[in-house]
Amino acid sequence: MKKIVIAGGTGFIGQYLSQRFIEQGYNVLTISRGRQHISWDDTASVIAVLEGAELLINLAGKSVDCRYTEANKSLILSSRVETTRKLQWAVDQCCNPPKVWVNSSTATIYRHAEDRPMDEATGDIGAGFSVEVAKAWEGAFFEGAGKTRKVALRIAIVLGRGGGALEPMVKLVKYGLGGVQGSGTQMFSWLHIEDLFRIIEMVMSNESLQGVYNCSAPNPVNNANFMQELRFILKPPFHLSSPKLLLQVGAFFINTETELILKSRWVIPKKLLEAGFVFRYPNVGEALTEILEDSHKMAHVSGPVL
């Protein structure tokens, strides 16, 4: 049976990809810190599991849903760069290394943009801690050579059932706090998780694909429109907005950063579209309807992968 290896595959995205690839008939193996999986510290087993793999997917990294203290910033950076380098070392030891390596990156690498969209060729790389992490992450990924074809996916906010940041957003709407966050003009780039799976499938099958790809739906919306779509589906009796100052105070008390909400990510998947990828969920209304249509299932969105 052909095998796929997912590093850092115990989260929302990793679990979904694992299940979908199992449905396709693959043997999916996970590298993580959990006891039931292959340990990062067991180098011999990591090398053995990578040997002959059809695909390696690396999603490893500490969640950015936290305060950016010096300790947390150090962990956010090291959990991405060091694991990527560990995987490169292990791949280099393989006699038959993985055919393709898909490494997670993040749409946060681009600047705050409300004036124009960012694509792979003309997008402006931003500044600040999050951007520096993204640059270091991609740098670690591409610094190693070898026979394995490499693709870095700059992933936007992923929509799907099973975990992440939509749960509190849905609760805000249901409790009447589903107005705009901040100005509401900040752009919201997103991707349905099924399209993420299909993009990775295309990367596997199309040997011409390599390098960096924006991984987002072709029709981003601003925050005001996204919240409007949520309200249309959930139909709350009323809604109040959250100004920037209130968000900053709230983020402090719940141990997170406002960047996840207030940064304008306006990302276009130009290279995927040029490669012929057809999105199953190009519009956010269709995506949210599919996710939220069953009232007995809780819908969620993963935060940015950064």
CSV table of C-alpha atoms in Angstrom, one decimal:
chain,number,residue,atom,x,y,z
A,1,MET,CA,0.0,0.0,0.0
A,2,LYS,CA,1.3,3.4,-0.9
A,3,LYS,CA,2.1,5.6,2.0
A,4,ILE,CA,1.7,9.3,2.9
A,5,VAL,CA,3.5,10.9,5.9
A,6,ILE,CA,2.0,13.9,7.7
A,7,ALA,CA,4.3,15.7,10.2
A,8,GLY,CA,2.4,17.6,12.8
A,9,GLY,CA,-0.8,15.9,11.6
A,10,THR,CA,-2.8,15.8,14.8
A,11,GLY,CA,-4.6,19.1,14.4
A,12,PHE,CA,-7.7,20.1,12.5
A,13,ILE,CA,-6.1,20.2,9.1
A,14,GLY,CA,-4.0,17.1,9.6
A,15,GLN,CA,-6.8,15.0,10.8
A,16,TYR,CA,-9.0,16.0,7.8
A,17,LEU,CA,-6.2,15.3,5.3
A,18,SER,CA,-5.4,12.0,6.9
A,19,GLN,CA,-9.0,10.8,6.7
A,20,ARG,CA,-9.4,11.9,3.1
A,21,PHE,CA,-6.2,10.2,2.0
A,22,ILE,CA,-7.2,7.0,3.9
A,23,GLU,CA,-10.4,7.1,1.9
A,24,GLN,CA,-8.3,7.2,-1.3
A,25,GLY,CA,-6.6,4.0,-0.2
A,26,TYR,CA,-3.3,5.3,1.2
A,27,ASN,CA,-1.5,4.2,4.4
A,28,VAL,CA,-1.2,7.5,6.3
A,29,LEU,CA,1.4,7.8,9.0
A,30,THR,CA,1.8,10.7,11.4
A,31,ILE,CA,4.9,12.2,13.0
A,32,SER,CA,4.0,14.1,16.2
A,33,ARG,CA,4.7,14.3,19.9
A,34,GLY,CA,1.8,12.1,20.7
A,35,ARG,CA,2.5,8.6,22.0
A,36,GLN,CA,0.4,6.9,19.5
A,37,HIS,CA,2.4,8.3,16.6
A,38,ILE,CA,6.0,8.3,15.3
A,39,SER,CA,8.0,10.5,17.7
A,40,TRP,CA,10.1,13.4,16.4
A,41,ASP,CA,12.8,12.2,18.8
A,42,ASP,CA,12.9,8.7,17.2
A,43,THR,CA,15.1,9.5,14.3
A,44,ALA,CA,15.5,6.0,13.0
A,45,SER,CA,11.7,5.6,12.8
A,46,VAL,CA,11.3,9.0,11.1
A,47,ILE,CA,13.8,8.0,8.5
A,48,ALA,CA,12.1,4.6,8.1
A,49,VAL,CA,8.6,6.0,7.6
A,50,LEU,CA,9.8,8.5,5.1
A,51,GLU,CA,11.5,5.9,3.0
A,52,GLY,CA,9.6,5.3,-0.2
A,53,ALA,CA,6.7,7.7,0.7
A,54,GLU,CA,4.6,9.1,-2.1
A,55,LEU,CA,4.1,12.3,-0.2
A,56,LEU,CA,5.4,14.2,2.9
A,57,ILE,CA,3.2,16.9,4.3
A,58,ASN,CA,4.6,19.1,7.0
A,59,LEU,CA,2.1,21.0,9.2
A,60,ALA,CA,4.2,21.2,12.4
A,61,GLY,CA,4.2,24.4,14.4
A,62,LYS,CA,3.0,25.9,17.6
A,63,SER,CA,-0.4,27.6,17.4
A,64,VAL,CA,-0.3,31.4,17.0
A,65,ASP,CA,-3.5,31.7,19.0
A,66,CYS,CA,-1.5,33.1,22.0
A,67,ARG,CA,0.1,36.3,23.3
A,68,TYR,CA,3.3,37.1,21.5
A,69,THR,CA,5.5,37.0,24.6
A,70,GLU,CA,9.2,36.4,24.0
A,71,ALA,CA,8.9,32.8,25.1
A,72,ASN,CA,5.9,32.2,22.8
A,73,LYS,CA,7.6,33.9,19.9
A,74,SER,CA,10.7,31.7,20.3
A,75,LEU,CA,8.5,28.6,20.3
A,76,ILE,CA,6.4,29.7,17.3
A,77,LEU,CA,9.6,30.2,15.3
A,78,SER,CA,11.6,27.1,16.5
A,79,SER,CA,8.6,24.8,16.1
A,80,ARG,CA,8.5,25.6,12.4
A,81,VAL,CA,12.1,26.0,11.4
A,82,GLU,CA,13.6,23.2,13.5
A,83,THR,CA,11.0,20.6,12.6
A,84,THR,CA,11.5,21.5,8.9
A,85,ARG,CA,15.2,21.1,9.2
A,86,LYS,CA,14.8,17.8,11.1
A,87,LEU,CA,12.6,16.5,8.2
A,88,GLN,CA,15.2,17.7,5.7
A,89,TRP,CA,17.9,15.8,7.5
A,90,ALA,CA,15.8,12.6,7.6
A,91,VAL,CA,14.9,12.9,4.0
A,92,ASP,CA,18.6,13.2,3.1
A,93,GLN,CA,19.2,9.9,4.9
A,94,CYS,CA,16.6,8.0,2.7
A,95,CYS,CA,17.7,5.7,-0.1
A,96,ASN,CA,14.3,6.3,-1.7
A,97,PRO,CA,13.2,9.7,-0.4
A,98,PRO,CA,9.6,11.0,-0.6
A,99,LYS,CA,8.6,11.9,-4.2
A,100,VAL,CA,6.9,15.1,-3.1
A,101,TRP,CA,7.2,17.3,0.0
A,102,VAL,CA,4.4,19.8,0.7
A,103,ASN,CA,5.3,22.2,3.4
A,104,SER,CA,2.8,24.5,5.1
A,105,SER,CA,3.5,28.2,4.9
A,106,THR,CA,1.2,31.2,5.5
A,107,ALA,CA,-0.6,34.0,3.7
A,108,THR,CA,0.5,36.2,6.6
A,109,ILE,CA,3.8,36.6,4.8
A,110,TYR,CA,2.3,39.4,2.7
A,111,ARG,CA,1.8,43.0,4.0
A,112,HIS,CA,-1.5,44.3,5.4
A,113,ALA,CA,-3.3,45.0,2.1
A,114,GLU,CA,-6.5,46.9,1.5
A,115,ASP,CA,-5.4,48.6,-1.7
A,116,ARG,CA,-4.8,45.6,-4.0
A,117,PRO,CA,-4.5,41.7,-3.9
A,118,MET,CA,-1.2,39.9,-3.4
A,119,ASP,CA,-0.1,37.1,-5.8
A,120,GLU,CA,3.1,35.2,-5.9
A,121,ALA,CA,4.7,37.4,-8.5
A,122,THR,CA,3.7,40.9,-7.4
A,123,GLY,CA,2.8,40.5,-3.8
A,124,ASP,CA,4.6,42.7,-1.3
A,125,ILE,CA,6.3,40.8,1.6
A,126,GLY,CA,5.4,42.5,4.9
A,127,ALA,CA,7.3,43.3,8.0
A,128,GLY,CA,7.1,42.3,11.7
A,129,PHE,CA,7.3,39.2,13.8
A,130,SER,CA,4.8,37.0,11.9
A,131,VAL,CA,6.3,37.8,8.5
A,132,GLU,CA,9.8,37.1,9.8
A,133,VAL,CA,8.6,33.7,11.0
A,134,ALA,CA,7.1,33.0,7.6
A,135,LYS,CA,10.3,34.0,5.8
A,136,ALA,CA,12.4,31.8,8.1
A,137,TRP,CA,10.0,28.9,7.7
A,138,GLU,CA,10.2,29.0,3.9
A,139,GLY,CA,13.9,29.6,4.0
A,140,ALA,CA,14.5,26.4,6.0
A,141,PHE,CA,12.3,24.5,3.6
A,142,PHE,CA,14.1,25.5,0.5
A,143,GLU,CA,17.6,25.6,1.8
A,144,GLY,CA,18.0,21.8,1.4
A,145,ALA,CA,18.5,20.2,-2.0
A,146,GLY,CA,17.8,16.6,-3.1
A,147,LYS,CA,15.6,14.5,-5.3
A,148,THR,CA,12.3,15.3,-3.6
A,149,ARG,CA,10.1,17.9,-5.3
A,150,LYS,CA,9.1,20.7,-3.0
A,151,VAL,CA,6.0,22.9,-2.8
A,152,ALA,CA,5.3,25.5,-0.1
A,153,LEU,CA,1.7,26.4,0.3
A,154,ARG,CA,1.0,29.9,1.7
A,155,ILE,CA,-2.3,28.9,3.3
A,156,ALA,CA,-5.0,31.3,4.1
A,157,ILE,CA,-7.6,30.7,6.9
A,158,VAL,CA,-9.0,27.3,6.3
A,159,LEU,CA,-12.8,26.7,6.6
A,160,GLY,CA,-14.2,23.3,7.7
A,161,ARG,CA,-15.8,21.2,10.4
A,162,GLY,CA,-13.7,20.0,13.3
A,163,GLY,CA,-11.6,22.6,15.0
A,164,GLY,CA,-10.2,26.1,15.0
A,165,ALA,CA,-11.4,29.7,15.1
A,166,LEU,CA,-14.9,29.6,13.7
A,167,GLU,CA,-16.5,28.2,16.9
A,168,PRO,CA,-16.0,31.5,18.8
A,169,MET,CA,-17.1,33.5,15.7
A,170,VAL,CA,-20.3,31.5,15.4
A,171,LYS,CA,-20.9,32.0,19.1
A,172,LEU,CA,-20.4,35.8,18.7
A,173,VAL,CA,-23.0,35.9,16.0
A,174,LYS,CA,-25.5,33.8,18.0
A,175,TYR,CA,-25.0,36.0,21.1
A,176,GLY,CA,-25.6,39.2,19.1
A,177,LEU,CA,-22.0,40.3,18.7
A,178,GLY,CA,-21.7,39.3,15.0
A,179,GLY,CA,-21.1,42.8,13.6
A,180,VAL,CA,-17.9,43.9,12.0
A,181,GLN,CA,-14.5,43.5,13.8
A,182,GLY,CA,-12.5,46.7,13.7
A,183,SER,CA,-13.2,48.8,10.6
A,184,GLY,CA,-14.6,45.8,8.7
A,185,THR,CA,-12.6,46.8,5.6
A,186,GLN,CA,-9.7,44.4,6.3
A,187,MET,CA,-9.7,41.6,3.7
A,188,PHE,CA,-10.4,38.0,4.7
A,189,SER,CA,-8.6,35.4,2.5
A,190,TRP,CA,-10.0,31.9,3.1
A,191,LEU,CA,-10.1,28.3,1.8
A,192,HIS,CA,-12.5,25.4,2.2
A,193,ILE,CA,-10.6,22.5,3.6
A,194,GLU,CA,-11.8,20.2,0.8
A,195,ASP,CA,-10.1,22.4,-1.7
A,196,LEU,CA,-6.9,22.3,0.3
A,197,PHE,CA,-7.0,18.5,0.0
A,198,ARG,CA,-7.7,18.7,-3.7
A,199,ILE,CA,-4.8,21.2,-4.2
A,200,ILE,CA,-2.4,18.7,-2.5
A,201,GLU,CA,-3.8,16.0,-4.7
A,202,MET,CA,-3.0,18.1,-7.8
A,203,VAL,CA,0.5,18.8,-6.4
A,204,MET,CA,1.1,15.1,-6.1
A,205,SER,CA,-0.1,14.3,-9.7
A,206,ASN,CA,1.4,17.3,-11.5
A,207,GLU,CA,5.2,17.0,-11.6
A,208,SER,CA,5.7,20.4,-13.0
A,209,LEU,CA,4.4,22.1,-9.8
A,210,GLN,CA,7.2,23.2,-7.5
A,211,GLY,CA,8.1,26.3,-5.4
A,212,VAL,CA,5.7,28.7,-3.7
A,213,TYR,CA,1.9,28.7,-4.2
A,214,ASN,CA,-0.8,30.9,-2.6
A,215,CYS,CA,-3.3,28.6,-1.2
A,216,SER,CA,-6.6,30.5,-0.9
A,217,ALA,CA,-10.0,30.7,-2.6
A,218,PRO,CA,-10.1,33.1,-5.6
A,219,ASN,CA,-12.7,35.3,-4.1
A,220,PRO,CA,-11.6,36.8,-0.8
A,221,VAL,CA,-14.1,39.1,1.1
A,222,ASN,CA,-13.7,41.8,3.6
A,223,ASN,CA,-14.5,41.3,7.3
A,224,ALA,CA,-17.9,43.0,7.0
A,225,ASN,CA,-19.0,40.7,4.2
A,226,PHE,CA,-17.7,37.6,5.9
A,227,MET,CA,-19.7,38.5,9.1
A,228,GLN,CA,-22.7,39.3,7.0
A,229,GLU,CA,-22.6,35.8,5.4
A,230,LEU,CA,-22.4,34.2,8.9
A,231,ARG,CA,-25.4,36.3,10.0
A,232,PHE,CA,-27.4,35.3,6.9
A,233,ILE,CA,-26.9,31.6,7.7
A,234,LEU,CA,-27.2,31.8,11.5
A,235,LYS,CA,-30.0,34.5,11.6
A,236,PRO,CA,-29.3,36.1,15.0
A,237,PRO,CA,-32.0,38.4,16.4
A,238,PHE,CA,-29.5,41.4,16.4
A,239,HIS,CA,-25.8,42.1,16.0
A,240,LEU,CA,-23.3,44.5,17.6
A,241,SER,CA,-19.9,45.4,16.2
A,242,SER,CA,-16.5,45.2,18.0
A,243,PRO,CA,-14.3,48.3,17.5
A,244,LYS,CA,-10.5,47.9,17.5
A,245,LEU,CA,-10.0,49.1,21.1
A,246,LEU,CA,-12.5,46.6,22.4
A,247,LEU,CA,-10.8,43.8,20.4
A,248,GLN,CA,-7.4,44.7,21.9
A,249,VAL,CA,-8.7,44.6,25.4
A,250,GLY,CA,-10.5,41.3,24.7
A,251,ALA,CA,-7.5,39.7,23.1
A,252,PHE,CA,-5.4,40.6,26.2
A,253,PHE,CA,-7.9,38.8,28.5
A,254,ILE,CA,-8.2,35.7,26.4
A,255,ASN,CA,-4.5,35.4,25.8
A,256,THR,CA,-4.3,36.0,22.0
A,257,GLU,CA,-3.4,38.7,19.5
A,258,THR,CA,-5.7,41.0,17.4
A,259,GLU,CA,-3.5,40.4,14.3
A,260,LEU,CA,-5.5,37.2,13.6
A,261,ILE,CA,-8.6,39.4,13.1
A,262,LEU,CA,-7.4,42.8,12.1
A,263,LYS,CA,-4.6,42.1,9.6
A,264,SER,CA,-5.9,42.5,6.1
A,265,ARG,CA,-4.9,39.4,4.1
A,266,TRP,CA,-5.8,39.9,0.4
A,267,VAL,CA,-4.3,36.9,-1.3
A,268,ILE,CA,-5.0,35.6,-4.8
A,269,PRO,CA,-4.0,32.0,-5.9
A,270,LYS,CA,-2.7,33.1,-9.3
A,271,LYS,CA,-0.3,30.2,-9.9
A,272,LEU,CA,-2.9,27.6,-8.9
A,273,LEU,CA,-5.4,29.1,-11.3
A,274,GLU,CA,-2.8,29.2,-14.1
A,275,ALA,CA,-2.1,25.5,-13.4
A,276,GLY,CA,-5.7,24.8,-14.1
A,277,PHE,CA,-7.0,24.2,-10.6
A,278,VAL,CA,-10.8,24.5,-10.3
A,279,PHE,CA,-12.1,25.4,-6.9
A,280,ARG,CA,-15.1,23.4,-5.6
A,281,TYR,CA,-15.9,26.3,-3.2
A,282,PRO,CA,-14.8,29.6,-4.9
A,283,ASN,CA,-17.3,31.7,-2.9
A,284,VAL,CA,-17.5,32.1,0.9
A,285,GLY,CA,-21.3,31.9,1.0
A,286,GLU,CA,-21.2,28.5,-0.6
A,287,ALA,CA,-18.4,27.3,1.7
A,288,LEU,CA,-20.1,28.5,4.9
A,289,THR,CA,-23.4,27.0,3.8
A,290,GLU,CA,-21.8,23.6,3.2
A,291,ILE,CA,-20.1,23.8,6.5
A,292,LEU,CA,-23.0,25.0,8.6
A,293,GLU,CA,-25.9,23.4,6.8
A,294,ASP,CA,-26.2,20.6,9.4
A,295,SER,CA,-27.3,22.2,12.7
A,296,HIS,CA,-26.2,19.1,14.6
A,297,LYS,CA,-22.5,19.6,13.5
A,298,MET,CA,-20.4,22.4,14.9
A,299,ALA,CA,-18.6,24.3,12.2
A,300,HIS,CA,-15.1,25.6,12.6
A,301,VAL,CA,-12.3,27.4,10.9
A,302,SER,CA,-8.6,26.9,11.4
A,303,GLY,CA,-6.6,30.0,12.2
A,304,PRO,CA,-3.8,31.0,9.9
A,305,VAL,CA,-1.2,28.4,9.7
A,306,LEU,CA,1.6,30.8,10.6
